[in-house]
Tab-separated table of C-alpha atoms in Angstrom:
chain	number	residue	atom	x	y	z
F	12	MET	CA	-50.267	170.956	-258.711
F	13	GLN	CA	-46.722	172.155	-259.532
F	14	GLU	CA	-45.314	169.732	-262.128
F	15	THR	CA	-41.635	170.078	-261.192
F	16	ILE	CA	-39.695	170.763	-258.006
F	17	LEU	CA	-38.130	173.855	-259.606
F	18	ASN	CA	-39.949	177.162	-259.975
F	19	ASP	CA	-39.301	179.765	-262.662
F	20	LEU	CA	-36.768	181.851	-260.721
F	21	LYS	CA	-33.386	182.425	-262.305
F	22	MET	CA	-30.665	179.992	-261.250
F	23	PRO	CA	-28.335	181.744	-258.770
F	24	TYR	CA	-25.126	180.214	-260.128
F	25	CYS	CA	-22.296	181.580	-262.253
F	26	PRO	CA	-22.779	181.165	-266.031
F	27	GLY	CA	-21.612	177.700	-266.990
F	28	CYS	CA	-21.860	176.239	-263.475
F	29	GLY	CA	-22.648	172.543	-263.486
F	30	HIS	CA	-25.104	172.938	-260.591
F	31	THR	CA	-27.639	174.444	-262.975
F	32	VAL	CA	-27.610	171.382	-265.241
F	33	ALA	CA	-27.591	168.924	-262.332
F	34	ASN	CA	-30.579	170.527	-260.607
F	35	LYS	CA	-32.578	170.662	-263.822
F	36	SER	CA	-31.780	166.993	-264.494
F	37	MET	CA	-32.980	166.037	-261.011
F	38	SER	CA	-36.186	168.012	-261.462
F	39	LYS	CA	-36.860	166.457	-264.867
F	40	ALA	CA	-36.283	162.948	-263.535
F	41	LEU	CA	-38.797	163.426	-260.723
F	42	SER	CA	-41.284	164.914	-263.166
F	43	ASP	CA	-40.828	162.005	-265.589
F	44	MET	CA	-41.486	159.635	-262.693
F	45	ASP	CA	-44.727	161.526	-261.891
F	46	VAL	CA	-43.526	162.349	-258.374
F	47	ASP	CA	-45.579	165.109	-256.765
F	48	PRO	CA	-43.242	167.871	-255.509
F	49	LEU	CA	-45.055	167.722	-252.170
F	50	ASP	CA	-43.855	164.123	-251.862
F	51	VAL	CA	-40.220	165.284	-252.034
F	52	ILE	CA	-38.044	166.532	-249.155
F	53	VAL	CA	-34.729	168.111	-250.169
F	54	VAL	CA	-32.032	168.694	-247.562
F	55	SER	CA	-29.380	171.095	-248.824
F	56	ASP	CA	-25.910	171.795	-247.500
F	57	ILE	CA	-23.851	174.924	-246.963
F	58	GLY	CA	-22.058	176.124	-250.090
F	59	CYS	CA	-23.117	176.759	-253.656
F	60	THR	CA	-25.353	173.670	-253.613
F	61	GLY	CA	-27.484	175.272	-250.906
F	62	LEU	CA	-28.324	178.258	-253.110
F	63	VAL	CA	-31.008	176.124	-254.749
F	64	ASP	CA	-33.397	176.428	-251.790
F	65	PRO	CA	-35.457	179.418	-253.038
F	66	LEU	CA	-35.962	177.659	-256.376
F	67	LEU	CA	-37.566	174.546	-254.911
F	68	THR	CA	-41.310	173.958	-254.759
F	69	CYS	CA	-40.938	170.884	-252.539
F	70	HIS	CA	-40.266	170.649	-248.796
F	71	THR	CA	-36.762	171.914	-247.962
F	72	ILE	CA	-34.351	171.972	-245.034
F	73	HIS	CA	-31.062	173.896	-245.081
F	74	GLY	CA	-28.464	172.207	-242.902
F	75	LEU	CA	-25.049	172.895	-241.418
F	76	HIS	CA	-21.958	172.279	-243.533
F	77	GLY	CA	-21.495	168.546	-244.052
F	78	ARG	CA	-24.639	167.616	-242.114
F	79	ALA	CA	-27.218	167.285	-244.896
F	80	VAL	CA	-27.062	163.479	-244.822
F	81	ALA	CA	-27.449	163.377	-241.039
F	82	LEU	CA	-30.594	165.502	-241.304
F	83	ALA	CA	-31.915	163.341	-244.139
F	84	MET	CA	-31.342	160.235	-242.010
F	85	GLY	CA	-33.306	161.769	-239.167
F	86	ILE	CA	-36.182	162.612	-241.484
F	87	ARG	CA	-36.303	159.077	-242.841
F	88	MET	CA	-36.103	157.518	-239.387
F	89	GLY	CA	-38.910	159.698	-238.077
F	90	MET	CA	-41.171	159.573	-241.108
F	91	GLU	CA	-44.063	157.148	-241.328
F	92	HIS	CA	-44.566	157.664	-245.078
F	93	PRO	CA	-42.099	155.418	-246.940
F	94	GLU	CA	-43.324	156.669	-250.328
F	95	LYS	CA	-41.826	160.119	-249.766
F	96	LYS	CA	-38.596	160.852	-251.660
F	97	ILE	CA	-35.813	162.217	-249.460
F	98	ILE	CA	-32.903	163.805	-251.317
F	99	ALA	CA	-29.760	165.304	-249.794
F	100	LEU	CA	-27.705	167.753	-251.877
F	101	GLN	CA	-24.021	168.284	-251.085
F	102	GLY	CA	-20.961	169.632	-252.780
F	103	ASP	CA	-17.654	167.802	-252.696
F	104	GLY	CA	-16.636	169.864	-249.661
F	105	GLY	CA	-19.772	169.069	-247.705
F	106	ALA	CA	-19.535	165.374	-248.603
F	107	THR	CA	-16.008	165.062	-247.204
F	108	ILE	CA	-16.718	167.227	-244.155
F	109	GLY	CA	-19.665	164.944	-243.338
F	110	LEU	CA	-18.098	161.714	-244.556
F	111	GLN	CA	-18.996	159.771	-241.421
F	112	HIS	CA	-22.678	160.638	-241.844
F	113	LEU	CA	-22.526	159.445	-245.449
F	114	LEU	CA	-20.963	156.124	-244.431
F	115	GLU	CA	-23.523	155.612	-241.663
F	116	ALA	CA	-26.406	156.213	-244.069
F	117	ALA	CA	-24.892	153.656	-246.433
F	118	ARG	CA	-24.211	151.166	-243.615
F	119	HIS	CA	-27.797	151.420	-242.373
F	120	ASN	CA	-29.020	151.425	-245.995
F	121	LEU	CA	-31.718	153.962	-245.197
F	122	ASP	CA	-34.062	154.814	-248.047
F	123	LEU	CA	-32.776	158.161	-249.278
F	124	THR	CA	-30.728	159.587	-252.146
F	125	LEU	CA	-27.560	161.661	-251.805
F	126	VAL	CA	-26.468	163.824	-254.724
F	127	VAL	CA	-22.812	164.908	-254.554
F	128	GLN	CA	-22.205	167.806	-256.941
F	129	ASN	CA	-18.432	167.489	-257.307
F	130	ASN	CA	-16.752	170.454	-258.984
F	131	MET	CA	-13.489	169.674	-257.127
F	132	VAL	CA	-13.384	173.024	-255.283
F	133	TYR	CA	-14.882	175.010	-252.431
F	134	GLY	CA	-16.478	177.471	-254.824
F	135	MET	CA	-18.038	179.742	-252.226
F	136	THR	CA	-14.816	180.433	-250.295
F	137	GLY	CA	-12.293	181.017	-253.062
F	138	GLY	CA	-11.594	177.766	-254.883
F	139	GLN	CA	-9.725	175.670	-252.344
F	140	THR	CA	-9.387	172.014	-253.283
F	141	SER	CA	-11.453	169.382	-251.484
F	142	GLY	CA	-11.143	165.762	-250.528
F	143	LEU	CA	-12.678	164.810	-253.894
F	144	SER	CA	-10.335	166.925	-256.035
F	145	SER	CA	-8.401	164.792	-258.511
F	146	THR	CA	-4.624	164.566	-258.173
F	147	GLU	CA	-3.973	166.108	-261.585
F	148	PHE	CA	-6.287	169.048	-260.873
F	149	LYS	CA	-4.303	170.105	-257.811
F	150	GLU	CA	-1.548	172.541	-258.613
F	151	PRO	CA	2.009	171.203	-258.069
F	152	GLU	CA	2.789	173.804	-255.409
F	153	ARG	CA	-0.148	172.755	-253.249
F	154	PRO	CA	0.831	170.488	-250.316
F	155	GLU	CA	-1.727	167.852	-251.303
F	156	SER	CA	-0.833	167.799	-254.989
F	157	ALA	CA	0.386	164.210	-254.709
F	158	VAL	CA	-2.333	163.046	-252.282
F	159	PRO	CA	-5.147	161.148	-254.025
F	160	GLY	CA	-8.717	162.169	-253.390
F	161	TYR	CA	-11.402	159.964	-251.903
F	162	ASP	CA	-13.358	157.672	-254.188
F	163	ILE	CA	-16.708	158.592	-252.677
F	164	CYS	CA	-18.594	155.992	-254.703
F	165	ALA	CA	-16.279	153.168	-253.636
F	166	LEU	CA	-16.527	154.243	-249.985
F	167	ALA	CA	-20.326	154.325	-250.094
F	168	HIS	CA	-20.546	151.002	-251.948
F	169	ASN	CA	-18.195	149.250	-249.523
F	170	ALA	CA	-20.165	150.679	-246.605
F	171	GLY	CA	-23.305	148.991	-247.957
F	172	ALA	CA	-25.106	151.488	-250.204
F	173	ALA	CA	-27.752	149.840	-252.349
F	174	TYR	CA	-26.825	151.939	-255.383
F	175	THR	CA	-23.885	154.183	-256.231
F	176	ALA	CA	-23.086	155.914	-259.494
F	177	ARG	CA	-20.637	158.478	-260.836
F	178	THR	CA	-21.278	160.453	-263.978
F	179	PHE	CA	-19.914	163.516	-265.709
F	180	ILE	CA	-21.993	166.565	-266.474
F	181	GLY	CA	-23.094	166.649	-270.083
F	182	LYS	CA	-24.015	162.976	-270.305
F	183	ASP	CA	-27.567	161.657	-270.542
F	184	THR	CA	-28.291	160.861	-266.899
F	185	SER	CA	-32.036	160.168	-267.057
F	186	GLU	CA	-31.675	156.403	-266.562
F	187	LEU	CA	-29.177	156.922	-263.734
F	188	TRP	CA	-31.508	159.332	-261.918
F	189	HIS	CA	-34.484	157.027	-262.363
F	190	GLU	CA	-32.639	154.020	-260.911
F	191	ALA	CA	-31.175	155.990	-258.001
F	192	LEU	CA	-34.537	157.455	-257.032
F	193	SER	CA	-36.331	154.128	-257.473
F	194	THR	CA	-33.855	151.846	-255.699
F	195	PRO	CA	-34.994	150.956	-252.165
F	196	GLY	CA	-32.249	151.832	-249.712
F	197	PHE	CA	-29.393	154.309	-249.795
F	198	SER	CA	-28.340	155.591	-253.194
F	199	LEU	CA	-25.573	158.016	-254.085
F	200	ILE	CA	-25.052	159.917	-257.320
F	201	GLU	CA	-21.765	161.742	-257.796
F	202	ILE	CA	-21.907	164.287	-260.617
F	203	VAL	CA	-18.520	165.605	-261.697
F	204	GLU	CA	-19.124	169.205	-262.763
F	205	MET	CA	-17.517	172.432	-263.872
F	206	CYS	CA	-16.831	175.435	-261.653
F	207	PRO	CA	-16.208	178.241	-264.157
F	208	ALA	CA	-15.008	180.593	-261.410
F	209	TYR	CA	-12.260	178.445	-259.850
F	210	GLY	CA	-12.220	175.048	-261.552
F	211	MET	CA	-12.730	173.671	-265.035
F	212	ARG	CA	-14.787	175.569	-267.583
F	213	LYS	CA	-15.295	172.818	-270.171
F	214	VAL	CA	-16.599	169.269	-269.974
F	215	GLN	CA	-13.524	167.917	-271.752
F	216	GLU	CA	-11.328	169.396	-269.046
F	217	LEU	CA	-13.210	167.346	-266.485
F	218	HIS	CA	-12.384	164.142	-268.335
F	219	ASP	CA	-8.764	165.200	-268.911
F	220	THR	CA	-8.039	165.930	-265.252
F	221	ALA	CA	-10.266	163.422	-263.425
F	222	ASP	CA	-8.508	160.315	-262.144
F	223	TYR	CA	-11.787	158.433	-261.774
F	224	GLU	CA	-14.229	157.004	-264.274
F	225	SER	CA	-17.985	156.764	-264.556
F	226	VAL	CA	-19.228	153.873	-262.460
F	227	VAL	CA	-22.419	152.136	-261.368
F	228	SER	CA	-22.382	149.729	-258.407
F	229	ARG	CA	-25.148	147.845	-256.615
F	230	ASN	CA	-25.526	145.946	-253.370
F	231	SER	CA	-28.346	143.486	-252.835
F	232	ARG	CA	-29.422	144.317	-249.296
F	233	ALA	CA	-32.589	144.737	-247.323
F	234	VAL	CA	-33.660	148.314	-246.798
F	235	GLY	CA	-32.682	149.682	-243.418
F	236	MET	CA	-35.722	150.072	-241.189
F	237	PRO	CA	-35.524	152.375	-238.172
F	238	HIS	CA	-36.355	150.778	-234.851
F	239	ARG	CA	-39.416	152.431	-233.357
F	240	ALA	CA	-39.710	152.095	-229.617
F	241	THR	CA	-42.689	153.207	-227.602
F	242	GLY	CA	-41.627	155.057	-224.517
F	243	ARG	CA	-42.450	157.917	-222.253
F	244	SER	CA	-42.826	161.200	-224.097
F	245	LEU	CA	-40.608	164.113	-223.112
F	246	LEU	CA	-43.806	166.123	-222.839
F	247	ASP	CA	-45.300	163.825	-220.210
F	248	GLY	CA	-43.349	165.494	-217.437
F	249	MET	CA	-44.422	168.995	-218.360
F	250	LYS	CA	-47.242	170.674	-216.516
F	251	PRO	CA	-49.965	171.799	-218.947
F	252	ILE	CA	-50.532	175.530	-219.272
F	253	GLU	CA	-54.128	176.141	-218.298
F	254	ARG	CA	-56.188	179.150	-219.318
F	255	THR	CA	-56.961	181.191	-216.226
F	256	CYS	CA	-57.964	184.533	-217.759
F	257	ALA	CA	-58.917	186.140	-221.062
F	258	ALA	CA	-56.958	188.560	-223.254
F	259	PRO	CA	-58.764	191.327	-225.193
F	260	LEU	CA	-56.438	190.901	-228.188
F	261	ASP	CA	-58.362	190.254	-231.410
F	262	GLY	CA	-55.663	189.758	-234.028
F	263	ARG	CA	-51.909	189.141	-234.062
F	264	LEU	CA	-49.263	190.990	-232.060
F	265	GLU	CA	-45.538	190.719	-232.826
F	266	ILE	CA	-43.075	191.564	-230.046
F	267	ILE	CA	-39.290	191.654	-229.958
F	268	VAL	CA	-37.404	191.763	-226.649
F	269	ALA	CA	-33.745	192.752	-227.054
F	270	GLY	CA	-30.878	193.071	-224.617
F	271	SER	CA	-27.505	191.592	-223.767
F	272	ALA	CA	-26.356	188.113	-222.820
F	273	GLY	CA	-26.895	187.400	-219.133
F	274	GLU	CA	-29.916	189.701	-218.833
F	275	ALA	CA	-32.527	186.896	-218.881
F	276	ILE	CA	-33.933	188.019	-222.230
F	277	GLN	CA	-34.896	184.480	-223.215
F	278	SER	CA	-36.597	183.884	-219.865
F	279	ALA	CA	-38.570	187.101	-220.321
F	280	GLY	CA	-39.666	185.926	-223.765
F	281	ASP	CA	-40.681	182.563	-222.326
F	282	LEU	CA	-42.781	184.259	-219.643
F	283	LEU	CA	-44.505	186.516	-222.157
F	284	SER	CA	-45.432	183.632	-224.464
F	285	THR	CA	-46.602	181.534	-221.489
F	286	ALA	CA	-48.710	184.468	-220.296
F	287	GLY	CA	-50.314	184.621	-223.727
F	288	ILE	CA	-51.290	180.955	-223.553
F	289	THR	CA	-52.573	181.477	-220.009
F	290	ALA	CA	-54.839	184.200	-221.397
F	291	GLY	CA	-56.238	181.918	-224.101
F	292	LEU	CA	-54.034	182.981	-227.036
F	293	SER	CA	-51.787	181.102	-229.435
F	294	ALA	CA	-48.141	181.961	-228.810
F	295	THR	CA	-44.698	181.312	-230.283
F	296	LYS	CA	-41.248	182.304	-229.065
F	297	LYS	CA	-37.888	182.157	-230.854
F	298	GLY	CA	-34.478	183.028	-229.448
F	299	ASP	CA	-31.562	184.625	-231.279
F	300	TYR	CA	-28.081	185.034	-229.775
F	301	PRO	CA	-24.468	184.574	-230.946
F	302	ILE	CA	-22.570	181.330	-230.591
F	303	THR	CA	-20.571	182.825	-227.710
F	304	ILE	CA	-23.798	182.879	-225.621
F	305	GLY	CA	-22.150	184.628	-222.663
F	306	THR	CA	-21.451	187.886	-224.473
F	307	GLY	CA	-23.093	190.069	-227.096
F	308	PHE	CA	-26.780	190.475	-227.891
F	309	SER	CA	-29.771	188.354	-226.913
F	310	VAL	CA	-33.100	188.661	-228.730
F	311	ALA	CA	-36.445	186.937	-228.092
F	312	GLU	CA	-39.194	187.070	-230.715
F	313	VAL	CA	-42.728	186.483	-229.402
F	314	ILE	CA	-45.966	186.314	-231.363
F	315	LEU	CA	-49.363	186.400	-229.642
F	316	SER	CA	-52.457	185.714	-231.717
F	317	ARG	CA	-56.151	185.035	-231.374
F	318	ASN	CA	-55.839	182.611	-234.305
F	319	PRO	CA	-53.398	179.729	-234.917
F	320	ILE	CA	-49.909	180.898	-235.891
F	321	HIS	CA	-48.663	179.414	-239.171
F	322	TYR	CA	-45.763	181.802	-239.810
F	323	THR	CA	-43.372	182.690	-236.993
F	324	GLY	CA	-41.229	185.306	-238.734
F	325	ILE	CA	-41.159	188.940	-237.615
F	326	ASP	CA	-39.910	191.560	-240.058
F	327	CYS	CA	-41.138	194.781	-238.438
F	328	PRO	CA	-42.608	194.223	-234.945
F	329	ASP	CA	-45.558	195.971	-233.336
F	330	ILE	CA	-43.709	196.222	-230.029
F	331	MET	CA	-39.957	196.521	-229.483
F	332	ILE	CA	-38.668	196.209	-225.917
F	333	VAL	CA	-34.979	197.192	-225.717
F	334	ILE	CA	-32.928	197.320	-222.538
F	335	SER	CA	-29.278	197.468	-223.695
F	336	GLN	CA	-27.033	198.885	-226.406
F	337	ASP	CA	-26.185	195.352	-227.623
F	338	GLY	CA	-29.851	194.644	-228.157
F	339	LEU	CA	-30.515	197.981	-229.825
F	340	GLU	CA	-27.701	197.544	-232.343
F	341	LYS	CA	-29.025	194.103	-233.258
F	342	VAL	CA	-32.674	195.116	-233.835
F	343	ARG	CA	-32.472	198.793	-234.759
F	344	SER	CA	-33.017	198.112	-238.486
F	345	ARG	CA	-36.318	196.339	-237.738
F	346	ILE	CA	-37.982	199.304	-236.037
F	347	GLY	CA	-40.776	200.568	-238.280
F	348	SER	CA	-42.884	203.706	-238.283
F	349	HIS	CA	-45.694	201.852	-236.483
F	350	THR	CA	-43.432	200.137	-233.921
F	351	LEU	CA	-43.918	201.121	-230.288
F	352	VAL	CA	-40.437	201.118	-228.723
F	353	ILE	CA	-40.191	200.610	-224.966
F	354	ALA	CA	-36.603	201.261	-223.930
F	355	ASP	CA	-34.498	201.596	-220.824
F	356	LYS	CA	-33.924	205.276	-220.046
F	357	LYS	CA	-30.192	204.970	-220.800
F	358	LEU	CA	-31.155	204.434	-224.451
F	359	GLY	CA	-33.756	207.200	-224.488
F	360	THR	CA	-31.468	209.946	-225.809
F	361	GLU	CA	-30.314	207.805	-228.705
F	362	LEU	CA	-33.880	206.780	-229.574
F	363	GLY	CA	-35.339	210.245	-229.028
F	364	GLY	CA	-37.903	209.135	-226.472
F	365	SER	CA	-39.129	210.467	-223.158
F	366	PRO	CA	-40.939	209.106	-220.107
F	367	GLY	CA	-44.722	208.897	-220.198
F	368	PRO	CA	-47.190	208.038	-222.958
F	369	PRO	CA	-45.784	207.440	-226.467
F	370	GLY	CA	-45.321	210.570	-228.534
F	371	PRO	CA	-44.863	211.112	-232.250
F	372	SER	CA	-41.637	209.128	-232.179
F	373	ASN	CA	-43.368	206.039	-230.694
F	374	VAL	CA	-40.728	205.709	-227.975
F	375	VAL	CA	-41.422	205.250	-224.263
F	376	THR	CA	-38.609	205.021	-221.728
F	377	GLY	CA	-38.409	203.843	-218.151
F	378	ASP	CA	-35.820	203.043	-215.491
F	379	PHE	CA	-36.290	199.321	-215.920
F	380	ARG	CA	-32.836	198.398	-214.667
F	381	LYS	CA	-33.534	200.146	-211.381
F	382	THR	CA	-36.870	198.341	-211.081
F	383	GLY	CA	-35.771	194.848	-212.110
F	384	GLY	CA	-32.007	194.772	-211.809
F	385	LEU	CA	-29.692	193.239	-214.411
F	386	LYS	CA	-31.677	190.021	-214.838
F	387	GLY	CA	-35.116	191.536	-214.364
F	388	ALA	CA	-35.037	194.676	-216.532
F	389	ALA	CA	-36.692	192.987	-219.523
F	390	LEU	CA	-39.432	191.504	-217.332
F	391	ALA	CA	-40.000	194.906	-215.719
F	392	ALA	CA	-40.346	196.495	-219.158
F	393	ILE	CA	-42.843	193.837	-220.221
F	394	ALA	CA	-44.913	194.321	-217.069
F	395	HIS	CA	-44.828	198.109	-217.582
F	396	TRP	CA	-46.043	197.702	-221.176
F	397	LEU	CA	-48.850	195.294	-220.271
F	398	GLN	CA	-50.031	197.534	-217.441
F	399	ASP	CA	-50.191	200.550	-219.764
F	400	ASN	CA	-51.669	198.884	-222.846
F	401	GLY	CA	-53.710	195.963	-221.544
F	402	PHE	CA	-53.074	193.522	-224.402
F	403	LEU	CA	-52.781	190.841	-221.704
F	404	PRO	CA	-54.048	190.906	-218.120
F	405	ILE	CA	-51.137	191.435	-215.768
F	406	GLU	CA	-52.503	188.412	-213.902
F	407	ALA	CA	-51.470	186.259	-216.870
F	408	LEU	CA	-47.842	187.362	-216.479
F	409	ILE	CA	-47.966	186.704	-212.727
F	410	GLU	CA	-49.416	183.251	-213.375
F	411	ALA	CA	-46.633	182.529	-215.885
F	412	ALA	CA	-44.016	183.632	-213.345
F	413	SER	CA	-45.483	181.293	-210.727
F	414	ARG	CA	-44.490	178.341	-212.932
F	415	HIS	CA	-40.812	179.375	-212.908
F	416	LYS	CA	-38.263	178.183	-210.349
F	417	HIS	CA	-37.466	181.825	-209.574
F	418	GLY	CA	-41.131	182.770	-209.613
F	419	ASP	CA	-41.135	184.552	-206.244
F	420	LYS	CA	-38.393	186.955	-207.337
F	421	MET	CA	-40.108	187.496	-210.686
F	422	LYS	CA	-43.431	188.359	-209.061
F	423	VAL	CA	-41.676	190.962	-206.897
F	424	ILE	CA	-40.263	192.571	-210.064
F	425	ILE	CA	-43.690	192.542	-211.736
F	426	ASP	CA	-45.286	194.158	-208.692
F	427	LYS	CA	-42.629	196.887	-208.590
F	428	ALA	CA	-43.010	197.591	-212.322
F	429	VAL	CA	-46.797	197.868	-212.023
F	430	ALA	CA	-46.523	200.174	-209.024
F	431	ALA	CA	-43.973	202.370	-210.847
């Protein structure tokens, strides 16, 4: 068993950064309390605080900026193991961006601990001041130089937190950590730290510029208990995928389908994974596309396996199906020497491929847009590949299409691709 929640990797912070000391103090406290790292869930935020993820030996979740507490609340509400320690890590920027989530966690008094690593700046984006920056720290020419910062501990305490504490880096915090992690309900620890790149470089500077003191506050309240209602599952309305044929695949096959937004790439990935299940395989599918959704690339990652799939990442796929320039530019760097590339003929010159069986370059091209149209080119390419290589019976893909609301049109595309 790993004794601490930190591994032996080098801390990723600037020399003198307070995050290093704070994270080591947290790890030591959990170790002193004999908490198994596998009984700890850490939710980290965007920013320098989130750089700790690769160093942790416990369960981790990396959230959106300011949303670490919201994720931690969801974990606590959904978890049936009250003995697990749930810890959210935020910087001063993330804490103020997600202030409403923090107040709700305190109001509900859910059993979790929030650690606010307050170095008074947005260290990852150039040293801008935050809502927790002290008045004296802000430079006179800044518009908010005379605007006081939030007292995050007072806000959390008044909202109902069971335990709140503020301390300065460099102090002995072992007792504070122990009480925060042991107190039933919501606890918050604010650690005022240095940022040697953009903020203070010495502990004394923290005390000289901070307009808040160390504090410990407690509320005697019952621990918030999530209401668990028994209702109809979202899965109840889904038709089970039944095995209707058998695939000859023995091991694991990793496939990437890449194209542009609006070309039904995600639907093609869904059909391929459903076909795999229909043929008796384990299957996963992940989608990747920009926030604009309606423009740019669209990528579907599908894994088919004879055995259960425990890791869903694809670094260098076995099969790459590419039907547009947007898709090619997104996935080009992941094409390996063993990757079979199946591309629309418009990309053939750039990829160096030719129609027919794969040659030394592992590239096969076809007029998939002519066969399937804009929204059916990816499906046509998949059907072409399955017909040529036989990893799945083409009947499995037809069966998967029959489950779709546009199944009749999809089956026409599959038939045309097979005939071609």
